[in-house]
């Protein structure tokens, strides 16, 4: 059984940092495409950050320069380093894996969320001003 488990969420004040982790069990990342999504109450799910098989990354405009996605295949862990947090970053954050390789260099958008095979349960991030 495949499980992705997020951790690292919590409360922060504006300008502070948090690092989210997503550990996989029953499954090996091995270069598969992965992403972080978020959903705030009453809002649609957003793709926050994405990383493809070759390590190319894409970010939503509002987090570009503040957030960094990375993966440690040896630890089977996906990370999202979030710096200079803002109240509008408040949401439940989910990690997801495509379950396959993908190559997106030169494409403007990441893989759509509906194509991901595996999802974590989510971790709450709350940022106060």
PDB file of C-alpha atoms in Angstrom:
ATOM      1  CA  UNK A   1       0.000   0.000   0.000  1.00  0.00           C
ATOM      2  CA  UNK A   2       1.325   3.398  -0.998  1.00  0.00           C
ATOM      3  CA  UNK A   3       1.296   6.161   1.564  1.00  0.00           C
ATOM      4  CA  UNK A   4       2.561   9.726   1.336  1.00  0.00           C
ATOM      5  CA  UNK A   5       2.740  11.445   4.696  1.00  0.00           C
ATOM      6  CA  UNK A   6       3.262  15.182   5.042  1.00  0.00           C
ATOM      7  CA  UNK A   7       4.725  16.894   8.093  1.00  0.00           C
ATOM      8  CA  UNK A   8       6.144  20.256   9.044  1.00  0.00           C
ATOM      9  CA  UNK A   9       2.995  22.326   8.890  1.00  0.00           C
ATOM     10  CA  UNK A  10       1.889  24.571  11.692  1.00  0.00           C
ATOM     11  CA  UNK A  11       1.555  28.218  12.605  1.00  0.00           C
ATOM     12  CA  UNK A  12       3.922  30.981  11.624  1.00  0.00           C
ATOM     13  CA  UNK A  13       3.959  34.744  11.517  1.00  0.00           C
ATOM     14  CA  UNK A  14       4.489  36.814   8.407  1.00  0.00           C
ATOM     15  CA  UNK A  15       8.078  36.672   7.256  1.00  0.00           C
ATOM     16  CA  UNK A  16       8.873  33.416   9.006  1.00  0.00           C
ATOM     17  CA  UNK A  17       9.777  30.095   7.403  1.00  0.00           C
ATOM     18  CA  UNK A  18       8.476  26.536   7.473  1.00  0.00           C
ATOM     19  CA  UNK A  19       9.693  23.383   5.753  1.00  0.00           C
ATOM     20  CA  UNK A  20       7.216  20.743   4.709  1.00  0.00           C
ATOM     21  CA  UNK A  21       8.274  17.136   4.224  1.00  0.00           C
ATOM     22  CA  UNK A  22       6.525  14.310   2.407  1.00  0.00           C
ATOM     23  CA  UNK A  23       7.771  10.808   3.089  1.00  0.00           C
ATOM     24  CA  UNK A  24       6.711   7.920   0.911  1.00  0.00           C
ATOM     25  CA  UNK A  25       6.160   4.367   2.115  1.00  0.00           C
ATOM     26  CA  UNK A  26       5.310   1.359   0.005  1.00  0.00           C
ATOM     27  CA  UNK A  27       6.564   3.404  -2.901  1.00  0.00           C
ATOM     28  CA  UNK A  28       9.875   4.691  -4.233  1.00  0.00           C
ATOM     29  CA  UNK A  29      10.038   8.161  -5.728  1.00  0.00           C
ATOM     30  CA  UNK A  30      12.988   7.248  -8.053  1.00  0.00           C
ATOM     31  CA  UNK A  31      12.689  10.340 -10.230  1.00  0.00           C
ATOM     32  CA  UNK A  32       8.945  10.390 -10.569  1.00  0.00           C
ATOM     33  CA  UNK A  33       7.336  13.772 -11.033  1.00  0.00           C
ATOM     34  CA  UNK A  34       6.033  15.274  -7.834  1.00  0.00           C
ATOM     35  CA  UNK A  35       4.291  18.403  -6.663  1.00  0.00           C
ATOM     36  CA  UNK A  36       2.919  20.367  -3.756  1.00  0.00           C
ATOM     37  CA  UNK A  37      -0.642  21.614  -3.915  1.00  0.00           C
ATOM     38  CA  UNK A  38      -2.626  23.753  -1.527  1.00  0.00           C
ATOM     39  CA  UNK A  39      -6.254  24.515  -0.888  1.00  0.00           C
ATOM     40  CA  UNK A  40      -7.652  27.295   1.248  1.00  0.00           C
ATOM     41  CA  UNK A  41     -11.245  27.251   2.551  1.00  0.00           C
ATOM     42  CA  UNK A  42     -13.669  28.104  -0.222  1.00  0.00           C
ATOM     43  CA  UNK A  43     -10.925  28.191  -2.805  1.00  0.00           C
ATOM     44  CA  UNK A  44      -9.893  25.875  -5.606  1.00  0.00           C
ATOM     45  CA  UNK A  45      -6.823  23.682  -5.305  1.00  0.00           C
ATOM     46  CA  UNK A  46      -3.652  25.320  -6.582  1.00  0.00           C
ATOM     47  CA  UNK A  47      -0.404  23.827  -7.811  1.00  0.00           C
ATOM     48  CA  UNK A  48       2.205  25.467  -5.602  1.00  0.00           C
ATOM     49  CA  UNK A  49       5.386  23.838  -6.875  1.00  0.00           C
ATOM     50  CA  UNK A  50       6.347  21.033  -9.205  1.00  0.00           C
ATOM     51  CA  UNK A  51       9.500  19.047  -9.955  1.00  0.00           C
ATOM     52  CA  UNK A  52      10.012  16.760 -12.941  1.00  0.00           C
ATOM     53  CA  UNK A  53      12.264  13.776 -13.554  1.00  0.00           C
ATOM     54  CA  UNK A  54      15.233  15.930 -14.550  1.00  0.00           C
ATOM     55  CA  UNK A  55      14.813  18.271 -11.605  1.00  0.00           C
ATOM     56  CA  UNK A  56      13.168  21.102 -13.510  1.00  0.00           C
ATOM     57  CA  UNK A  57      10.885  23.060 -11.243  1.00  0.00           C
ATOM     58  CA  UNK A  58       7.868  25.283 -11.709  1.00  0.00           C
ATOM     59  CA  UNK A  59       6.158  27.546  -9.172  1.00  0.00           C
ATOM     60  CA  UNK A  60       2.960  29.485  -8.997  1.00  0.00           C
ATOM     61  CA  UNK A  61       3.628  33.181  -9.437  1.00  0.00           C
ATOM     62  CA  UNK A  62       2.808  34.189  -5.885  1.00  0.00           C
ATOM     63  CA  UNK A  63       5.436  31.894  -4.331  1.00  0.00           C
ATOM     64  CA  UNK A  64       8.196  32.293  -6.928  1.00  0.00           C
ATOM     65  CA  UNK A  65      11.391  33.311  -5.157  1.00  0.00           C
ATOM     66  CA  UNK A  66      10.019  32.409  -1.714  1.00  0.00           C
ATOM     67  CA  UNK A  67       9.350  28.674  -1.939  1.00  0.00           C
ATOM     68  CA  UNK A  68      11.696  25.903  -3.053  1.00  0.00           C
ATOM     69  CA  UNK A  69      10.718  22.349  -3.945  1.00  0.00           C
ATOM     70  CA  UNK A  70      13.302  19.580  -3.708  1.00  0.00           C
ATOM     71  CA  UNK A  71      13.469  15.816  -3.476  1.00  0.00           C
ATOM     72  CA  UNK A  72      15.882  13.473  -1.726  1.00  0.00           C
ATOM     73  CA  UNK A  73      15.485  10.146  -3.504  1.00  0.00           C
ATOM     74  CA  UNK A  74      17.762   8.394  -1.000  1.00  0.00           C
ATOM     75  CA  UNK A  75      15.388   9.384   1.808  1.00  0.00           C
ATOM     76  CA  UNK A  76      12.280   9.026  -0.342  1.00  0.00           C
ATOM     77  CA  UNK A  77      11.294  12.491   0.804  1.00  0.00           C
ATOM     78  CA  UNK A  78       9.899  15.520  -0.980  1.00  0.00           C
ATOM     79  CA  UNK A  79      10.391  18.936   0.589  1.00  0.00           C
ATOM     80  CA  UNK A  80       8.890  22.381   0.304  1.00  0.00           C
ATOM     81  CA  UNK A  81      10.957  25.129   1.887  1.00  0.00           C
ATOM     82  CA  UNK A  82       8.703  28.117   2.477  1.00  0.00           C
ATOM     83  CA  UNK A  83      10.369  31.426   3.291  1.00  0.00           C
ATOM     84  CA  UNK A  84       8.942  34.880   3.867  1.00  0.00           C
ATOM     85  CA  UNK A  85       5.519  33.444   4.559  1.00  0.00           C
ATOM     86  CA  UNK A  86       2.465  35.615   4.048  1.00  0.00           C
ATOM     87  CA  UNK A  87      -1.086  35.321   5.424  1.00  0.00           C
ATOM     88  CA  UNK A  88      -2.305  34.419   1.922  1.00  0.00           C
ATOM     89  CA  UNK A  89      -0.170  31.265   2.112  1.00  0.00           C
ATOM     90  CA  UNK A  90      -2.577  29.900   4.717  1.00  0.00           C
ATOM     91  CA  UNK A  91      -4.018  26.621   3.404  1.00  0.00           C
ATOM     92  CA  UNK A  92      -3.856  22.865   3.655  1.00  0.00           C
ATOM     93  CA  UNK A  93      -0.810  21.677   1.736  1.00  0.00           C
ATOM     94  CA  UNK A  94      -0.764  18.324  -0.041  1.00  0.00           C
ATOM     95  CA  UNK A  95       2.083  16.440  -1.666  1.00  0.00           C
ATOM     96  CA  UNK A  96       1.406  14.268  -4.681  1.00  0.00           C
ATOM     97  CA  UNK A  97       3.263  11.954  -7.008  1.00  0.00           C
ATOM     98  CA  UNK A  98       2.524  11.333 -10.646  1.00  0.00           C
ATOM     99  CA  UNK A  99       3.698   7.746 -10.166  1.00  0.00           C
ATOM    100  CA  UNK A 100       5.681   8.054 -13.373  1.00  0.00           C
ATOM    101  CA  UNK A 101       8.456   9.981 -15.070  1.00  0.00           C
ATOM    102  CA  UNK A 102       7.798  13.206 -16.923  1.00  0.00           C
ATOM    103  CA  UNK A 103       9.896  15.756 -18.735  1.00  0.00           C
ATOM    104  CA  UNK A 104       8.613  19.298 -18.783  1.00  0.00           C
ATOM    105  CA  UNK A 105      11.545  21.465 -19.805  1.00  0.00           C
ATOM    106  CA  UNK A 106      10.252  24.150 -22.136  1.00  0.00           C
ATOM    107  CA  UNK A 107       6.610  23.701 -21.173  1.00  0.00           C
ATOM    108  CA  UNK A 108       4.932  26.608 -19.384  1.00  0.00           C
ATOM    109  CA  UNK A 109       2.733  24.685 -16.964  1.00  0.00           C
ATOM    110  CA  UNK A 110       3.188  21.733 -14.606  1.00  0.00           C
ATOM    111  CA  UNK A 111       1.321  18.436 -14.894  1.00  0.00           C
ATOM    112  CA  UNK A 112      -2.368  18.945 -13.980  1.00  0.00           C
ATOM    113  CA  UNK A 113      -3.450  17.740 -10.568  1.00  0.00           C
ATOM    114  CA  UNK A 114      -5.998  15.229 -11.846  1.00  0.00           C
ATOM    115  CA  UNK A 115      -3.202  13.124 -13.347  1.00  0.00           C
ATOM    116  CA  UNK A 116      -1.447  12.409 -10.041  1.00  0.00           C
ATOM    117  CA  UNK A 117      -1.687   8.868  -8.717  1.00  0.00           C
ATOM    118  CA  UNK A 118      -0.712   9.277  -5.086  1.00  0.00           C
ATOM    119  CA  UNK A 119      -1.640  11.954  -2.569  1.00  0.00           C
ATOM    120  CA  UNK A 120      -0.800  12.734   1.010  1.00  0.00           C
ATOM    121  CA  UNK A 121      -3.422  13.523   3.647  1.00  0.00           C
ATOM    122  CA  UNK A 122      -2.486  17.188   3.902  1.00  0.00           C
ATOM    123  CA  UNK A 123      -0.879  19.410   6.492  1.00  0.00           C
ATOM    124  CA  UNK A 124      -2.253  22.733   7.695  1.00  0.00           C
ATOM    125  CA  UNK A 125      -0.184  25.886   7.337  1.00  0.00           C
ATOM    126  CA  UNK A 126      -1.492  29.002   9.069  1.00  0.00           C
ATOM    127  CA  UNK A 127       0.265  32.337   8.704  1.00  0.00           C
ATOM    128  CA  UNK A 128      -0.705  35.308  10.829  1.00  0.00           C
ATOM    129  CA  UNK A 129       0.089  38.930  10.129  1.00  0.00           C
TER     130      UNK A 129
END
